[in-house]
PDB file of C-alpha atoms in Angstrom:
ATOM      1  CA  GLU A  25      83.089  -6.642 -17.636  1.00  0.00           C
ATOM      2  CA  GLU A  26      82.926  -3.349 -15.747  1.00  0.00           C
ATOM      3  CA  MET A  27      79.138  -3.251 -16.123  1.00  0.00           C
ATOM      4  CA  PHE A  28      78.888  -6.919 -15.083  1.00  0.00           C
ATOM      5  CA  ASN A  29      80.843  -6.220 -11.887  1.00  0.00           C
ATOM      6  CA  TYR A  30      78.677  -3.178 -11.187  1.00  0.00           C
ATOM      7  CA  LEU A  31      75.515  -5.277 -11.520  1.00  0.00           C
ATOM      8  CA  ILE A  32      76.921  -7.864  -9.090  1.00  0.00           C
ATOM      9  CA  ASP A  33      78.076  -5.245  -6.567  1.00  0.00           C
ATOM     10  CA  SER A  34      74.668  -3.582  -6.754  1.00  0.00           C
ATOM     11  CA  LYS A  35      73.025  -6.994  -6.173  1.00  0.00           C
ATOM     12  CA  ILE A  36      71.094  -6.569  -9.420  1.00  0.00           C
ATOM     13  CA  ILE A  37      72.382  -9.975 -10.514  1.00  0.00           C
ATOM     14  CA  ASP A  38      73.700 -12.960  -8.584  1.00  0.00           C
ATOM     15  CA  LYS A  39      77.157 -14.149  -9.656  1.00  0.00           C
ATOM     16  CA  ASN A  40      76.216 -17.701  -8.606  1.00  0.00           C
ATOM     17  CA  LYS A  41      73.423 -17.883 -11.156  1.00  0.00           C
ATOM     18  CA  SER A  42      73.951 -19.435 -14.561  1.00  0.00           C
ATOM     19  CA  ALA A  43      74.466 -17.195 -17.560  1.00  0.00           C
ATOM     20  CA  ILE A  44      71.025 -17.989 -18.957  1.00  0.00           C
ATOM     21  CA  ALA A  45      69.381 -17.349 -15.564  1.00  0.00           C
ATOM     22  CA  MET A  46      70.989 -13.924 -15.399  1.00  0.00           C
ATOM     23  CA  GLU A  47      69.925 -13.127 -18.953  1.00  0.00           C
ATOM     24  CA  CYS A  48      66.363 -14.170 -18.149  1.00  0.00           C
ATOM     25  CA  ASP A  49      66.407 -12.030 -15.001  1.00  0.00           C
ATOM     26  CA  PHE A  50      67.552  -9.075 -17.050  1.00  0.00           C
ATOM     27  CA  TRP A  51      64.573  -9.422 -19.413  1.00  0.00           C
ATOM     28  CA  ASN A  52      62.025 -10.301 -16.709  1.00  0.00           C
ATOM     29  CA  ILE A  53      61.579 -13.929 -17.741  1.00  0.00           C
ATOM     30  CA  SER A  54      60.393 -16.001 -14.794  1.00  0.00           C
ATOM     31  CA  GLY A  55      58.252 -18.949 -13.712  1.00  0.00           C
ATOM     32  CA  SER A  56      57.384 -21.660 -16.209  1.00  0.00           C
ATOM     33  CA  LYS A  57      58.656 -19.520 -19.092  1.00  0.00           C
ATOM     34  CA  PHE A  58      62.095 -19.389 -17.480  1.00  0.00           C
ATOM     35  CA  GLU A  59      62.109 -23.178 -17.071  1.00  0.00           C
ATOM     36  CA  GLU A  60      61.250 -23.541 -20.769  1.00  0.00           C
ATOM     37  CA  VAL A  61      64.005 -21.116 -21.824  1.00  0.00           C
ATOM     38  CA  GLU A  62      66.535 -22.846 -19.571  1.00  0.00           C
ATOM     39  CA  GLN A  63      65.738 -26.201 -21.211  1.00  0.00           C
ATOM     40  CA  ILE A  64      66.051 -24.674 -24.683  1.00  0.00           C
ATOM     41  CA  PHE A  65      69.422 -23.169 -23.799  1.00  0.00           C
ATOM     42  CA  GLU A  66      70.720 -26.430 -22.321  1.00  0.00           C
ATOM     43  CA  GLN A  67      69.598 -28.253 -25.464  1.00  0.00           C
ATOM     44  CA  SER A  68      71.472 -25.735 -27.603  1.00  0.00           C
ATOM     45  CA  LEU A  69      74.714 -26.414 -25.737  1.00  0.00           C
ATOM     46  CA  ARG A  70      74.537 -29.994 -27.049  1.00  0.00           C
ATOM     47  CA  THR A  71      73.933 -28.806 -30.624  1.00  0.00           C
ATOM     48  CA  PRO A  72      77.053 -28.403 -32.781  1.00  0.00           C
ATOM     49  CA  MET A  73      77.620 -25.185 -34.685  1.00  0.00           C
ATOM     50  CA  PRO A  74      77.327 -25.561 -38.482  1.00  0.00           C
ATOM     51  CA  LYS A  75      80.549 -26.064 -40.434  1.00  0.00           C
ATOM     52  CA  TRP A  76      80.001 -22.794 -42.322  1.00  0.00           C
ATOM     53  CA  SER A  77      79.960 -20.816 -39.070  1.00  0.00           C
ATOM     54  CA  LYS A  78      83.528 -21.785 -38.243  1.00  0.00           C
ATOM     55  CA  ILE A  79      85.188 -18.839 -39.938  1.00  0.00           C
ATOM     56  CA  PRO A  80      87.671 -16.388 -38.401  1.00  0.00           C
ATOM     57  CA  LEU A  81      86.650 -13.107 -36.807  1.00  0.00           C
ATOM     58  CA  ILE A  82      86.012 -10.539 -39.538  1.00  0.00           C
ATOM     59  CA  LYS A  83      87.658  -7.177 -38.801  1.00  0.00           C
ATOM     60  CA  GLY A  84      86.099  -4.133 -40.407  1.00  0.00           C
ATOM     61  CA  GLU A  85      86.787  -0.418 -40.342  1.00  0.00           C
ATOM     62  CA  TYR A  86      86.983   1.630 -37.135  1.00  0.00           C
ATOM     63  CA  GLY A  87      87.002  -1.424 -34.879  1.00  0.00           C
ATOM     64  CA  PHE A  88      83.757  -2.990 -36.116  1.00  0.00           C
ATOM     65  CA  THR A  89      83.882  -6.804 -36.163  1.00  0.00           C
ATOM     66  CA  GLY A  90      81.714  -9.683 -37.361  1.00  0.00           C
ATOM     67  CA  ARG A  91      81.477 -13.211 -35.976  1.00  0.00           C
ATOM     68  CA  PHE A  92      79.090 -16.071 -35.330  1.00  0.00           C
ATOM     69  CA  LEU A  93      77.768 -16.075 -31.790  1.00  0.00           C
ATOM     70  CA  PRO A  94      78.705 -19.278 -29.912  1.00  0.00           C
ATOM     71  CA  ARG A  95      75.976 -21.474 -28.407  1.00  0.00           C
ATOM     72  CA  ASN A  96      77.066 -20.683 -24.849  1.00  0.00           C
ATOM     73  CA  ASP A  97      76.263 -16.982 -25.233  1.00  0.00           C
ATOM     74  CA  PRO A  98      72.786 -16.560 -23.676  1.00  0.00           C
ATOM     75  CA  ARG A  99      72.183 -13.361 -25.649  1.00  0.00           C
ATOM     76  CA  GLY A 100      71.378 -15.548 -28.662  1.00  0.00           C
ATOM     77  CA  LEU A 101      67.868 -16.290 -27.412  1.00  0.00           C
ATOM     78  CA  PHE A 102      67.289 -12.597 -26.721  1.00  0.00           C
ATOM     79  CA  ILE A 103      69.200 -11.140 -29.665  1.00  0.00           C
ATOM     80  CA  GLY A 104      66.257  -8.986 -30.743  1.00  0.00           C
ATOM     81  CA  ASN A 105      66.543  -7.027 -27.511  1.00  0.00           C
ATOM     82  CA  TYR A 106      70.007  -5.941 -28.631  1.00  0.00           C
ATOM     83  CA  THR A 107      69.058  -5.073 -32.216  1.00  0.00           C
ATOM     84  CA  ASP A 108      65.540  -3.658 -31.862  1.00  0.00           C
ATOM     85  CA  CYS A 109      63.690  -6.555 -33.494  1.00  0.00           C
ATOM     86  CA  CYS A 110      61.221  -9.328 -32.644  1.00  0.00           C
ATOM     87  CA  GLN A 111      63.767 -12.192 -32.787  1.00  0.00           C
ATOM     88  CA  LYS A 112      63.730 -12.961 -29.076  1.00  0.00           C
ATOM     89  CA  ILE A 113      62.015 -14.964 -26.377  1.00  0.00           C
ATOM     90  CA  GLY A 114      58.632 -13.333 -25.880  1.00  0.00           C
ATOM     91  CA  GLY A 115      58.732 -11.639 -29.285  1.00  0.00           C
ATOM     92  CA  ALA A 116      56.759 -12.264 -32.438  1.00  0.00           C
ATOM     93  CA  GLY A 117      59.885 -13.917 -33.895  1.00  0.00           C
ATOM     94  CA  GLU A 118      60.483 -16.196 -30.904  1.00  0.00           C
ATOM     95  CA  VAL A 119      60.624 -19.347 -33.049  1.00  0.00           C
ATOM     96  CA  VAL A 120      63.418 -17.809 -35.145  1.00  0.00           C
ATOM     97  CA  ALA A 121      65.416 -17.045 -31.999  1.00  0.00           C
ATOM     98  CA  ILE A 122      64.983 -20.648 -30.856  1.00  0.00           C
ATOM     99  CA  HIS A 123      65.905 -22.047 -34.274  1.00  0.00           C
ATOM    100  CA  SER A 124      69.031 -19.904 -34.538  1.00  0.00           C
ATOM    101  CA  GLN A 125      70.168 -21.203 -31.149  1.00  0.00           C
ATOM    102  CA  THR A 126      69.176 -24.882 -31.282  1.00  0.00           C
ATOM    103  CA  SER A 127      69.388 -26.012 -34.905  1.00  0.00           C
ATOM    104  CA  PRO A 128      72.533 -27.633 -36.368  1.00  0.00           C
ATOM    105  CA  ASN A 129      71.552 -25.787 -39.567  1.00  0.00           C
ATOM    106  CA  ALA A 130      71.537 -22.300 -38.040  1.00  0.00           C
ATOM    107  CA  ALA A 131      73.488 -19.687 -36.140  1.00  0.00           C
ATOM    108  CA  ILE A 132      73.531 -15.943 -35.452  1.00  0.00           C
ATOM    109  CA  PHE A 133      75.998 -13.602 -37.122  1.00  0.00           C
ATOM    110  CA  VAL A 134      76.650 -10.465 -35.082  1.00  0.00           C
ATOM    111  CA  ILE A 135      78.320  -7.140 -35.775  1.00  0.00           C
ATOM    112  CA  GLU A 136      79.984  -5.651 -32.716  1.00  0.00           C
ATOM    113  CA  TYR A 137      81.443  -2.274 -31.920  1.00  0.00           C
ATOM    114  CA  GLN A 138      83.227  -1.575 -28.654  1.00  0.00           C
ATOM    115  CA  ASP A 139      81.957  -4.896 -27.270  1.00  0.00           C
ATOM    116  CA  ASN A 140      78.317  -4.072 -28.053  1.00  0.00           C
ATOM    117  CA  ILE A 141      76.150  -5.966 -30.551  1.00  0.00           C
ATOM    118  CA  ILE A 142      74.784  -3.395 -32.991  1.00  0.00           C
ATOM    119  CA  ALA A 143      73.506  -5.633 -35.815  1.00  0.00           C
ATOM    120  CA  GLN A 144      72.789  -9.319 -36.454  1.00  0.00           C
ATOM    121  CA  SER A 145      71.353 -11.900 -38.811  1.00  0.00           C
ATOM    122  CA  TRP A 146      69.637 -15.247 -38.441  1.00  0.00           C
ATOM    123  CA  VAL A 147      71.760 -17.448 -40.719  1.00  0.00           C
ATOM    124  CA  PHE A 148      70.882 -20.917 -42.002  1.00  0.00           C
ATOM    125  CA  ASN A 149      71.648 -23.452 -44.712  1.00  0.00           C
ATOM    126  CA  ASP A 150      68.959 -24.762 -47.051  1.00  0.00           C
ATOM    127  CA  GLY A 151      70.157 -28.335 -47.498  1.00  0.00           C
ATOM    128  CA  ASN A 152      71.565 -27.551 -50.975  1.00  0.00           C
ATOM    129  CA  ARG A 153      74.846 -25.994 -49.840  1.00  0.00           C
ATOM    130  CA  ASN A 154      73.416 -22.491 -49.944  1.00  0.00           C
ATOM    131  CA  ILE A 155      73.842 -20.224 -46.909  1.00  0.00           C
ATOM    132  CA  ILE A 156      71.264 -17.529 -46.220  1.00  0.00           C
ATOM    133  CA  PHE A 157      71.724 -14.473 -44.014  1.00  0.00           C
ATOM    134  CA  ASP A 158      68.011 -13.813 -43.523  1.00  0.00           C
ATOM    135  CA  ASN A 159      68.374 -10.026 -43.286  1.00  0.00           C
ATOM    136  CA  ILE A 160      70.281  -7.538 -41.137  1.00  0.00           C
ATOM    137  CA  GLU A 161      68.547  -6.276 -38.008  1.00  0.00           C
ATOM    138  CA  LYS A 162      70.241  -3.315 -36.353  1.00  0.00           C
ATOM    139  CA  ASP A 163      70.240  -0.785 -33.545  1.00  0.00           C
ATOM    140  CA  PHE A 164      72.491   2.161 -34.324  1.00  0.00           C
ATOM    141  CA  SER A 165      71.388   4.306 -31.380  1.00  0.00           C
ATOM    142  CA  GLY A 166      74.321   5.979 -29.685  1.00  0.00           C
ATOM    143  CA  LEU A 167      76.701   5.460 -32.613  1.00  0.00           C
ATOM    144  CA  LYS A 168      78.345   8.636 -33.877  1.00  0.00           C
ATOM    145  CA  PHE A 169      78.642   7.578 -37.498  1.00  0.00           C
ATOM    146  CA  LYS A 170      76.683   8.568 -40.567  1.00  0.00           C
ATOM    147  CA  PHE A 171      74.022   6.004 -41.487  1.00  0.00           C
ATOM    148  CA  GLU A 172      75.473   5.457 -44.966  1.00  0.00           C
ATOM    149  CA  ASP A 173      78.932   4.837 -43.475  1.00  0.00           C
ATOM    150  CA  LEU A 174      77.549   2.265 -41.046  1.00  0.00           C
ATOM    151  CA  ILE A 175      75.760   0.431 -43.849  1.00  0.00           C
ATOM    152  CA  ARG A 176      78.937   0.363 -45.951  1.00  0.00           C
ATOM    153  CA  ILE A 177      81.077  -0.885 -43.039  1.00  0.00           C
ATOM    154  CA  ILE A 178      78.597  -3.606 -42.109  1.00  0.00           C
ATOM    155  CA  VAL A 179      77.973  -4.809 -45.662  1.00  0.00           C
ATOM    156  CA  ASN A 180      81.721  -5.042 -46.268  1.00  0.00           C
ATOM    157  CA  ILE A 181      82.028  -7.276 -43.183  1.00  0.00           C
ATOM    158  CA  TYR A 182      79.210  -9.449 -44.518  1.00  0.00           C
ATOM    159  CA  LYS A 183      80.977  -9.673 -47.888  1.00  0.00           C
ATOM    160  CA  GLU A 184      84.168 -10.888 -46.196  1.00  0.00           C
ATOM    161  CA  ALA A 185      82.181 -13.434 -44.190  1.00  0.00           C
ATOM    162  CA  ALA A 186      80.548 -14.660 -47.419  1.00  0.00           C
ATOM    163  CA  THR A 187      83.946 -15.048 -49.078  1.00  0.00           C
ATOM    164  CA  ALA A 188      85.238 -17.060 -46.112  1.00  0.00           C
ATOM    165  CA  ILE A 189      82.154 -19.314 -46.186  1.00  0.00           C
ATOM    166  CA  LYS A 190      82.419 -19.957 -49.939  1.00  0.00           C
ATOM    167  CA  LYS A 191      86.042 -21.044 -49.436  1.00  0.00           C
ATOM    168  CA  LEU A 192      84.636 -23.894 -47.327  1.00  0.00           C
ATOM    169  CA  GLY A 193      82.926 -25.256 -50.432  1.00  0.00           C
ATOM    170  CA  TYR A 194      79.421 -23.778 -50.308  1.00  0.00           C
ATOM    171  CA  ASN A 195      77.583 -22.789 -53.478  1.00  0.00           C
ATOM    172  CA  ASN A 196      75.899 -19.464 -52.769  1.00  0.00           C
ATOM    173  CA  VAL A 197      75.880 -17.075 -49.831  1.00  0.00           C
ATOM    174  CA  LEU A 198      72.767 -14.906 -49.921  1.00  0.00           C
ATOM    175  CA  LEU A 199      71.627 -11.864 -47.971  1.00  0.00           C
ATOM    176  CA  GLY A 200      67.909 -11.268 -47.538  1.00  0.00           C
ATOM    177  CA  ALA A 201      66.202  -7.923 -47.128  1.00  0.00           C
ATOM    178  CA  ASN A 202      62.783  -6.659 -46.108  1.00  0.00           C
ATOM    179  CA  GLN A 203      61.243  -3.548 -44.602  1.00  0.00           C
ATOM    180  CA  TYR A 204      62.620  -4.343 -41.152  1.00  0.00           C
ATOM    181  CA  GLY A 205      66.206  -3.618 -40.203  1.00  0.00           C
ATOM    182  CA  ILE A 206      68.375  -2.598 -43.159  1.00  0.00           C
ATOM    183  CA  LYS A 207      66.055  -2.148 -46.133  1.00  0.00           C
ATOM    184  CA  PRO A 208      66.468  -3.196 -49.803  1.00  0.00           C
ATOM    185  CA  GLU A 209      66.993   0.396 -50.961  1.00  0.00           C
ATOM    186  CA  ASN A 210      69.979   0.707 -48.616  1.00  0.00           C
ATOM    187  CA  TYR A 211      71.656  -2.209 -50.382  1.00  0.00           C
ATOM    188  CA  ARG A 212      70.953  -0.905 -53.863  1.00  0.00           C
ATOM    189  CA  VAL A 213      73.000   2.216 -53.108  1.00  0.00           C
ATOM    190  CA  LEU A 214      75.984  -0.095 -52.553  1.00  0.00           C
ATOM    191  CA  GLY A 215      75.479  -1.813 -55.895  1.00  0.00           C
ATOM    192  CA  LEU A 216      74.243  -5.154 -54.554  1.00  0.00           C
ATOM    193  CA  GLU A 217      72.204  -7.096 -57.101  1.00  0.00           C
ATOM    194  CA  GLU A 218      69.071  -9.111 -56.387  1.00  0.00           C
ATOM    195  CA  ALA A 219      69.624 -12.858 -56.693  1.00  0.00           C
ATOM    196  CA  GLU A 220      67.080 -14.737 -58.795  1.00  0.00           C
ATOM    197  CA  GLY A 221      65.453 -18.042 -57.913  1.00  0.00           C
ATOM    198  CA  PHE A 222      65.993 -18.076 -54.166  1.00  0.00           C
ATOM    199  CA  LYS A 223      62.779 -16.608 -52.729  1.00  0.00           C
ATOM    200  CA  GLY A 224      60.987 -18.527 -49.999  1.00  0.00           C
ATOM    201  CA  ILE A 225      63.996 -20.585 -48.882  1.00  0.00           C
ATOM    202  CA  ILE A 226      63.675 -22.002 -45.380  1.00  0.00           C
ATOM    203  CA  PRO A 227      65.927 -24.281 -43.304  1.00  0.00           C
ATOM    204  CA  PRO A 228      65.234 -28.024 -43.659  1.00  0.00           C
ATOM    205  CA  ASP A 229      64.154 -28.350 -39.999  1.00  0.00           C
ATOM    206  CA  TYR A 230      62.235 -25.094 -39.597  1.00  0.00           C
ATOM    207  CA  GLU A 231      58.711 -26.410 -40.231  1.00  0.00           C
ATOM    208  CA  SER A 232      59.087 -29.116 -37.585  1.00  0.00           C
ATOM    209  CA  LEU A 233      60.121 -26.454 -35.074  1.00  0.00           C
ATOM    210  CA  LEU A 234      57.060 -24.393 -35.977  1.00  0.00           C
ATOM    211  CA  ARG A 235      54.872 -27.260 -34.812  1.00  0.00           C
ATOM    212  CA  ILE A 236      56.561 -27.165 -31.403  1.00  0.00           C
ATOM    213  CA  TYR A 237      56.728 -23.379 -31.083  1.00  0.00           C
ATOM    214  CA  PRO A 238      53.892 -21.925 -33.195  1.00  0.00           C
ATOM    215  CA  PRO A 239      54.499 -18.283 -34.127  1.00  0.00           C
ATOM    216  CA  ASP A 240      52.599 -15.380 -32.650  1.00  0.00           C
ATOM    217  CA  SER A 241      50.283 -15.278 -35.678  1.00  0.00           C
ATOM    218  CA  TYR A 242      48.127 -12.458 -34.369  1.00  0.00           C
ATOM    219  CA  HIS A 243      51.179 -10.506 -33.130  1.00  0.00           C
ATOM    220  CA  TYR A 244      49.483  -9.939 -29.770  1.00  0.00           C
ATOM    221  CA  LYS A 245      52.839 -10.023 -28.013  1.00  0.00           C
ATOM    222  CA  LEU A 246      54.202  -7.423 -30.386  1.00  0.00           C
ATOM    223  CA  ARG A 247      51.154  -5.199 -29.858  1.00  0.00           C
ATOM    224  CA  LEU A 248      51.414  -5.528 -26.084  1.00  0.00           C
ATOM    225  CA  ALA A 249      55.128  -4.729 -26.253  1.00  0.00           C
ATOM    226  CA  MET A 250      54.416  -1.571 -28.246  1.00  0.00           C
ATOM    227  CA  LEU A 251      51.789  -0.549 -25.681  1.00  0.00           C
ATOM    228  CA  SER A 252      54.194  -1.280 -22.828  1.00  0.00           C
ATOM    229  CA  ASN A 253      56.908   0.895 -24.369  1.00  0.00           C
ATOM    230  CA  ARG A 254      54.430   3.698 -25.014  1.00  0.00           C
ATOM    231  CA  ILE A 255      53.221   3.943 -21.396  1.00  0.00           C
ATOM    232  CA  ASP A 256      56.482   3.080 -19.640  1.00  0.00           C
ATOM    233  CA  LYS A 257      57.375   6.666 -18.728  1.00  0.00           C
ATOM    234  CA  ILE A 258      53.955   7.585 -17.370  1.00  0.00           C
ATOM    235  CA  ALA A 259      52.894   4.269 -15.803  1.00  0.00           C
ATOM    236  CA  SER A 260      55.953   2.078 -15.273  1.00  0.00           C
ATOM    237  CA  ASP A 261      54.126  -0.273 -12.877  1.00  0.00           C
ATOM    238  CA  ILE A 262      51.492  -1.121 -15.510  1.00  0.00           C
ATOM    239  CA  SER A 263      54.205  -1.393 -18.161  1.00  0.00           C
ATOM    240  CA  ASP A 264      56.085  -3.916 -15.995  1.00  0.00           C
ATOM    241  CA  LYS A 265      52.931  -6.023 -15.571  1.00  0.00           C
ATOM    242  CA  ILE A 266      52.347  -6.038 -19.324  1.00  0.00           C
ATOM    243  CA  GLU A 267      55.942  -7.208 -19.881  1.00  0.00           C
ATOM    244  CA  LYS A 268      55.387 -10.095 -17.469  1.00  0.00           C
ATOM    245  CA  VAL A 269      52.267 -11.111 -19.408  1.00  0.00           C
ATOM    246  CA  ILE A 270      54.293 -11.067 -22.644  1.00  0.00           C
ATOM    247  CA  ASN A 271      57.218 -13.021 -21.244  1.00  0.00           C
ATOM    248  CA  ASN A 272      55.230 -15.589 -19.293  1.00  0.00           C
ATOM    249  CA  GLY A 273      52.253 -15.950 -21.628  1.00  0.00           C
TER     250      GLY A 273
END
């Protein structure tokens, strides 16, 4: 709230703008791309949250918490900007960000510490009463905890969330892993076992969304973003122009 007031007082954001407009401003989304994002967000507000997402706030150690992000939080469409991943408008995983926000079969589970999102998962059901936390994306920068302690704290929160979801009558609650975010070897240290027979699961409405929002198959946006970050300190004006190409292209 203090930062929000500072941004208003500094005229960086306009308090009369909608939440999604301010979020788009913050990430340099404008023009026709902004209009598209605004429509997506408005659509999401009419989409009910899944039954399995309606669990209590999970309280972990040292003030860490876990919860499902509500539809009216505009950060959902830009969640990758908060957790150093491509799940965001303008990112290689844009379609996942849109699905997590607009599908009745999906939501975003976030881990927060001192009011900051430090980890998250795209979560969906498969139509067979199984719930999948796709994987855990994270940004631990600025946290004064050992990496292994953070992993343990976060995984314990996920375990509690899984227990709460299963009490609602669901069959399996699964956690995915890949070489992005928290990696498989990090889970093995905690004694988590690999589930058999669940590879390749996707949400029942995901393929139809892919036809509307085809993925960045050549990862050109991701490559441009990497270039933009690399030159930002020495040529910020060029970096800003590249970001506009990414966000509006």
